[in-house]
CSV table of C-alpha atoms in Angstrom, one decimal:
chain,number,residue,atom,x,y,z
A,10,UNK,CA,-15.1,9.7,7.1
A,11,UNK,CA,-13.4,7.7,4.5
A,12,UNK,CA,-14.4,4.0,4.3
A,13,UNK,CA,-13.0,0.3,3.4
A,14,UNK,CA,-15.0,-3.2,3.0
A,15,UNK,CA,-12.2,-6.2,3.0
A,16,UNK,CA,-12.9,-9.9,2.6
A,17,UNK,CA,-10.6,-12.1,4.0
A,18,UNK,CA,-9.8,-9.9,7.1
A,19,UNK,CA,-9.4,-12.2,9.8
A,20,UNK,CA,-5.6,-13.2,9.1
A,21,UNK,CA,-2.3,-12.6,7.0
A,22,UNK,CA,-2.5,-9.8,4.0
A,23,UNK,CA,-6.4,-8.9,4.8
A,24,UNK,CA,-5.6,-8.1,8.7
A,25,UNK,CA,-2.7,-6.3,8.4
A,26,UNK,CA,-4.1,-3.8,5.9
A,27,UNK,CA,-7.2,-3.6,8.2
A,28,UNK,CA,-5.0,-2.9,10.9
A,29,UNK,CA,-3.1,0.2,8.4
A,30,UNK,CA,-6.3,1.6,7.5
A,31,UNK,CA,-7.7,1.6,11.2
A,32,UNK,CA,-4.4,3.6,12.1
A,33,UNK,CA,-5.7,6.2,8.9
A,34,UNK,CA,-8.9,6.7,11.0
A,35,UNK,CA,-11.1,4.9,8.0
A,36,UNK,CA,-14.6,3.3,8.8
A,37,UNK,CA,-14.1,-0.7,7.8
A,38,UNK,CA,-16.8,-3.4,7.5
A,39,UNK,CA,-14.8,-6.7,7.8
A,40,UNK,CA,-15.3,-10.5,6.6
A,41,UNK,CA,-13.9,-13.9,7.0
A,42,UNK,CA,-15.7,-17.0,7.7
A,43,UNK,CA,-15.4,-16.9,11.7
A,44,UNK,CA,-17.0,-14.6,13.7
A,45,UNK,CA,-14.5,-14.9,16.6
A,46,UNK,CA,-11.5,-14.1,14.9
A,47,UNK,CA,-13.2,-11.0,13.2
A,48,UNK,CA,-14.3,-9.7,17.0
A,49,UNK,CA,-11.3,-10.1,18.0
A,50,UNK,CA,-9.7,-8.3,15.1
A,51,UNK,CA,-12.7,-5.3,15.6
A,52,UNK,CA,-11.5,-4.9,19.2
A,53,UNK,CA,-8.0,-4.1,17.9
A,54,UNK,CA,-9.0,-2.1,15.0
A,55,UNK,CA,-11.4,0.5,17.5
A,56,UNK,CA,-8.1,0.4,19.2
A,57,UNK,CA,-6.1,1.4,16.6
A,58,UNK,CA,-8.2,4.3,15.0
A,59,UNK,CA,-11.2,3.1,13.4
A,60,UNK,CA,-13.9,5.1,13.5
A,61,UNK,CA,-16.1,2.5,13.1
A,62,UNK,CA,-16.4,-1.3,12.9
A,63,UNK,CA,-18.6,-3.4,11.3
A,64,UNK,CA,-17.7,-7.5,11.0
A,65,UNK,CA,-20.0,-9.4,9.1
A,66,UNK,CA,-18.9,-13.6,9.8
A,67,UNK,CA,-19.6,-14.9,5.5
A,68,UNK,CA,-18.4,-17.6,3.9
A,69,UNK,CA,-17.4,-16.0,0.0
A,70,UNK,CA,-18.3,-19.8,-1.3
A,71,UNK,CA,-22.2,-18.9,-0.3
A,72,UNK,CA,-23.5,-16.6,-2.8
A,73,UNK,CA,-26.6,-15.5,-0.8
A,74,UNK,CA,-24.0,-14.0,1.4
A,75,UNK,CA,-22.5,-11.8,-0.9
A,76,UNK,CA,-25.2,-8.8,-1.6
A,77,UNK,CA,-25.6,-9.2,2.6
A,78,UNK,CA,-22.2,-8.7,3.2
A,79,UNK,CA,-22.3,-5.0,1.2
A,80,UNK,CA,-25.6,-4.4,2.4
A,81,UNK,CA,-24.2,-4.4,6.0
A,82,UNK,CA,-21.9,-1.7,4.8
A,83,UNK,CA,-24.3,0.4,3.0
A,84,UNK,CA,-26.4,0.6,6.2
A,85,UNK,CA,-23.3,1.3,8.3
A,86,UNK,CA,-21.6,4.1,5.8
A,87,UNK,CA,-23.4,5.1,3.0
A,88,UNK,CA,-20.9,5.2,0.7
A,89,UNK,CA,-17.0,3.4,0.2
A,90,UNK,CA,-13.5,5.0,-0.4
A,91,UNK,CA,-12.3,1.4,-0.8
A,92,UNK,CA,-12.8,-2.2,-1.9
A,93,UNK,CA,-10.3,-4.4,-0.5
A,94,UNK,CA,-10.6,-8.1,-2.5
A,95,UNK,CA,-8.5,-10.4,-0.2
A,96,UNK,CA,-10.2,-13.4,0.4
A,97,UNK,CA,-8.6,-16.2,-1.2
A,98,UNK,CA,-8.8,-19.9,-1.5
A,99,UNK,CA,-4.9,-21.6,-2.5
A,100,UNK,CA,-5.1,-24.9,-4.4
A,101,UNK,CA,-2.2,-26.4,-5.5
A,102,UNK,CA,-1.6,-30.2,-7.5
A,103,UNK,CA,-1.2,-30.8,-11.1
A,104,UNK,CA,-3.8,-29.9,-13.6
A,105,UNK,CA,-3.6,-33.8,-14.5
A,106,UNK,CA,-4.8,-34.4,-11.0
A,107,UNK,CA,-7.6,-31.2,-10.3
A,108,UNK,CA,-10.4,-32.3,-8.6
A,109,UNK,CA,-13.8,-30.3,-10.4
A,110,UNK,CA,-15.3,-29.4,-7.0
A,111,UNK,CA,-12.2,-28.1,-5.5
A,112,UNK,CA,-12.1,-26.3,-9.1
A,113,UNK,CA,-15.8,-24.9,-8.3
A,114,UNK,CA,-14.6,-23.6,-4.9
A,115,UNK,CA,-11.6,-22.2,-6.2
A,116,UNK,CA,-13.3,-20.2,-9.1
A,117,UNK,CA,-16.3,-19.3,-6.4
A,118,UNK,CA,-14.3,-17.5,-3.9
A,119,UNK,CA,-11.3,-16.3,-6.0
A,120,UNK,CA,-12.9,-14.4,-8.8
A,121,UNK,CA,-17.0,-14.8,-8.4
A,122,UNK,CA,-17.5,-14.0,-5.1
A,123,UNK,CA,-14.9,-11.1,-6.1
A,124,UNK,CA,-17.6,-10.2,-9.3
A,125,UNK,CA,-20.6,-10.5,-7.5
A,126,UNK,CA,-19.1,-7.8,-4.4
A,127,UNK,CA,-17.8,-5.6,-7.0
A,128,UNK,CA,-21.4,-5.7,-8.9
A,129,UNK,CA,-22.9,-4.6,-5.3
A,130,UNK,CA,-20.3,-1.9,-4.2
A,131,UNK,CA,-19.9,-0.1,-7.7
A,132,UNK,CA,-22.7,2.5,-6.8
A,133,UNK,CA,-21.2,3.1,-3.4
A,134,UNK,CA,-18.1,3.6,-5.0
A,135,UNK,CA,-19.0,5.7,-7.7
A,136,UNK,CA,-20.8,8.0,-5.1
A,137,UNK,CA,-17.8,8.3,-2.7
A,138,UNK,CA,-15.8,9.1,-5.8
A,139,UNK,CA,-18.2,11.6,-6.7
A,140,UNK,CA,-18.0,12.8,-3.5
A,141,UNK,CA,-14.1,13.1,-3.7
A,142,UNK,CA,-13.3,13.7,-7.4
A,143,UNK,CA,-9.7,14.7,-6.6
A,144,UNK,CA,-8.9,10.8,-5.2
A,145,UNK,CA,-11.8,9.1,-6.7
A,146,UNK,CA,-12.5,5.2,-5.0
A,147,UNK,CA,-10.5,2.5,-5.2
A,148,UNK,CA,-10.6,-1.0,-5.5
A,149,UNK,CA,-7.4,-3.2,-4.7
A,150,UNK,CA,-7.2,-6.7,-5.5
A,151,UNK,CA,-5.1,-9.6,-4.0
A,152,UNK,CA,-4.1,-11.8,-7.2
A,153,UNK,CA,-1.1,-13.6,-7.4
A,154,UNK,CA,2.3,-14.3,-9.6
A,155,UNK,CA,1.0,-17.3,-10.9
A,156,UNK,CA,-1.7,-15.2,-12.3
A,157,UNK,CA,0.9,-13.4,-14.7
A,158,UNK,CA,3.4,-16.2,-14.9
A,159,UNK,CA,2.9,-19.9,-15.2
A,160,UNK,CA,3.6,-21.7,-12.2
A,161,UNK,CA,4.1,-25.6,-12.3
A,162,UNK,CA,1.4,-27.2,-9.9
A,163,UNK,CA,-0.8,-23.8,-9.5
A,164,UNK,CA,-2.4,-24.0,-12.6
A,165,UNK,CA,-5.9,-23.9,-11.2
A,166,UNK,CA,-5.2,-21.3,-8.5
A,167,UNK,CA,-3.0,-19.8,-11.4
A,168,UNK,CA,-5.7,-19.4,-13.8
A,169,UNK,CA,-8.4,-18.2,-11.0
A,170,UNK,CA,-6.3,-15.2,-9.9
A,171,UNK,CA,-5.5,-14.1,-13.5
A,172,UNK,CA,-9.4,-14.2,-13.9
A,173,UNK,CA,-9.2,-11.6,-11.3
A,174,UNK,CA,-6.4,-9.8,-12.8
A,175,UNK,CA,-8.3,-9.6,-16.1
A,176,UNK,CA,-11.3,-8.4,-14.2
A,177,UNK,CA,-9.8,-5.6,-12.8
A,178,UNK,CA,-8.2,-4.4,-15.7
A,179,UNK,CA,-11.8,-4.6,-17.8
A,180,UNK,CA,-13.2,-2.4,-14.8
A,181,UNK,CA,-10.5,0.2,-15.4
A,182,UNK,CA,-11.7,0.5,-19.0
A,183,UNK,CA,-15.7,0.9,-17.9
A,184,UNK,CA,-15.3,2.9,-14.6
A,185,UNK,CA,-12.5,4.9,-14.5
A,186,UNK,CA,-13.7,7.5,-16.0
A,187,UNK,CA,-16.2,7.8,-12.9
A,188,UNK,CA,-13.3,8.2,-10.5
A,189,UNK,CA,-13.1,4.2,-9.8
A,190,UNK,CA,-10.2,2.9,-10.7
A,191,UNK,CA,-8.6,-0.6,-9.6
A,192,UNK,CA,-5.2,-2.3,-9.4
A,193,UNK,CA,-4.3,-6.0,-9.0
A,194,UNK,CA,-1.4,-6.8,-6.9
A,195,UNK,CA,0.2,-10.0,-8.1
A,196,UNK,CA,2.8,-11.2,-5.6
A,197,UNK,CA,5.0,-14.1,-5.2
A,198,UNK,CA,5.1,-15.9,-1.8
A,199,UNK,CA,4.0,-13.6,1.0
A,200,UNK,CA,5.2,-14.0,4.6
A,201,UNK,CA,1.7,-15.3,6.2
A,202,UNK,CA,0.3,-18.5,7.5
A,203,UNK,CA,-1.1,-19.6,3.8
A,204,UNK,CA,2.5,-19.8,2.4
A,205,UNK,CA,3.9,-22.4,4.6
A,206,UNK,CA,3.0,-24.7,3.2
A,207,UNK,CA,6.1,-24.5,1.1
A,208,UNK,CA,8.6,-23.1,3.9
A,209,UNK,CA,10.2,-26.3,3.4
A,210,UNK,CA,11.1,-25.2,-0.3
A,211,UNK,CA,11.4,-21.5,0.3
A,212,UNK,CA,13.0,-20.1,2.8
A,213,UNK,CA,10.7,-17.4,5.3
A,214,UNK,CA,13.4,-14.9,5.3
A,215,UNK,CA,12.9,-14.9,1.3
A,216,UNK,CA,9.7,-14.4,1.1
A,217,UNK,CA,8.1,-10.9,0.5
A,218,UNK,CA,7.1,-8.9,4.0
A,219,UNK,CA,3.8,-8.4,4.7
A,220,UNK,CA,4.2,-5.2,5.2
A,221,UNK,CA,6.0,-4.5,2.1
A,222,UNK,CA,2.3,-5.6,0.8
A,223,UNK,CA,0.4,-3.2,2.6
A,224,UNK,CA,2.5,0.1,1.8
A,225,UNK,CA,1.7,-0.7,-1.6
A,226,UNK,CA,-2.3,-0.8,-0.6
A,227,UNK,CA,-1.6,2.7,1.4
A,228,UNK,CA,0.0,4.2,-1.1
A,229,UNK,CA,-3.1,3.0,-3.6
A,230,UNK,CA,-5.2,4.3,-1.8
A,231,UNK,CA,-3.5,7.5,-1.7
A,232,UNK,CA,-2.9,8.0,-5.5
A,233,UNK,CA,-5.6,10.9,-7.5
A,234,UNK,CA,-8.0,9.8,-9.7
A,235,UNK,CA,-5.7,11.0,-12.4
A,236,UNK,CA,-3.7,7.6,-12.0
A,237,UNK,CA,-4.3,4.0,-12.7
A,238,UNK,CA,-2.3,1.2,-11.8
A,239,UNK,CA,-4.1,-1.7,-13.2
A,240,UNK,CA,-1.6,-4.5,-11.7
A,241,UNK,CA,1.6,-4.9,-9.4
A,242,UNK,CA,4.0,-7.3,-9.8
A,243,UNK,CA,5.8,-8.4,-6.9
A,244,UNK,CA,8.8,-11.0,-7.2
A,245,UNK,CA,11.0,-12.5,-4.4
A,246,UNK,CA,14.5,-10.8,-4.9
A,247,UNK,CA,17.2,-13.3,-5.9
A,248,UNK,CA,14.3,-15.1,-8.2
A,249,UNK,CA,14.0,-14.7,-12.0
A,250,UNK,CA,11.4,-12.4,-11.1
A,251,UNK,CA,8.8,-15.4,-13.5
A,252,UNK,CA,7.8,-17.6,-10.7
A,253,UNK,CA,6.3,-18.0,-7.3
């Protein structure tokens, strides 16, 4: 049985791909910070195909929830296929203007929280890719555009996914040699409920589909260890292809 952890599963990118991956008959351990909307979620995912479900209610801010969260999985499965790195927090507003603890939470959930689950799931990792040499484990990212390119008014969202884009990249380098390889998808607006708050500037129908988004993460997942993709781009057609 192959198996996923995702953060951020209760809504938009995270819930979508859990939803895919339940349909591939994976084993998924899923987080978000409320337990009712990750029940819910399980329900539909057993529905769907899962094999298994385990939903562990964390918020990514608290770092004494981190090792738990990937604890809960190791005792579920064993071992993991996949590392799904959703969770997010946005933060817009001039750098001019940043508040330093909305700076701290941003930095927390967006690239430490992401550190500190990596540190905990490499061994899992590099056992299911032992275990699989020909596919190898995966780990998949959700950065962002303003990541790669700068974005007026995102610089300290900006700056926190690139953190997690350079991450990525540096784990490629140590691990993929191991059969762990991971890719960084950077898009620009997604279709979900944490984009709209700028539907009054960009149109919906413009806006990349979420499930543009998640055949990329299938087709990740899919790819032989022979192949890394460290980071995909993703710009709104009709754009310069430089901006959110």
């Amino acid at each position: 049985m192959r198996t996923a952890l995702l953060t951020g599963a209760s809504g938009g990118i995270g819930r979508a791909v859990a939803r895919a991956l339940a349909g591939m008959g994976y084993g998924l351990t899923i987080t978000a910070r409320r337990d009712a909307a990750l029940a819910s979620l399980a329900d539909e995912l057993r529905a769907e195909g899962a094999t298994s479900v385990v939903r562990v209610p964390a918020d990514l801010a608290d770092r004494d929830a981190l090792a738990d969260i990937v604890a809960r999985h190791r005792n579920a499965f064993g071992s993991m296929n996949a590392l799904i790195l959703n969770a997010g927090v946005g933060t817009a507003g001039s750098i001019a203007d940043a508040d330093l603890r909305r700076i701290d939470k941003t930095l927390q959930v967006n690239f430490t929280a992401a550190t500190a689950l990596l540190q905990h799931a490499l061994p899992m990792l590099r056992l299911a890719a032992s275990a699989d040499p020909a596919r190898g484990a995966k780990i998949i990212g959700v950065a962002s555009v303003a990541g790669v390119y700068a974005e007026p008014g995102l610089g300290v969202y900006g700056a926190s996914k690139a953190a997690l884009l350079s991450l990525l990249e540096t784990l490629n380098a140590e691990e993929s040699a191991n059969g762990v390889t991971a890719t960084a998808l950077a898009p620009a607006y997604v279709d979900t409920d944490m984009a709209a708050w700028v539907a009054d500037r960009v149109p919906v129908a413009s806006m990349i589909p979420l499930e543009d988004v998640v055949g990329l993460v299938c087709a990740l997942l899919n790819l032989s260890s022979n192949t890394t993709v460290a980071r995909i781009v993703l710009a709104r057609s009709g754009t310069s292809g430089y901006h959110a």
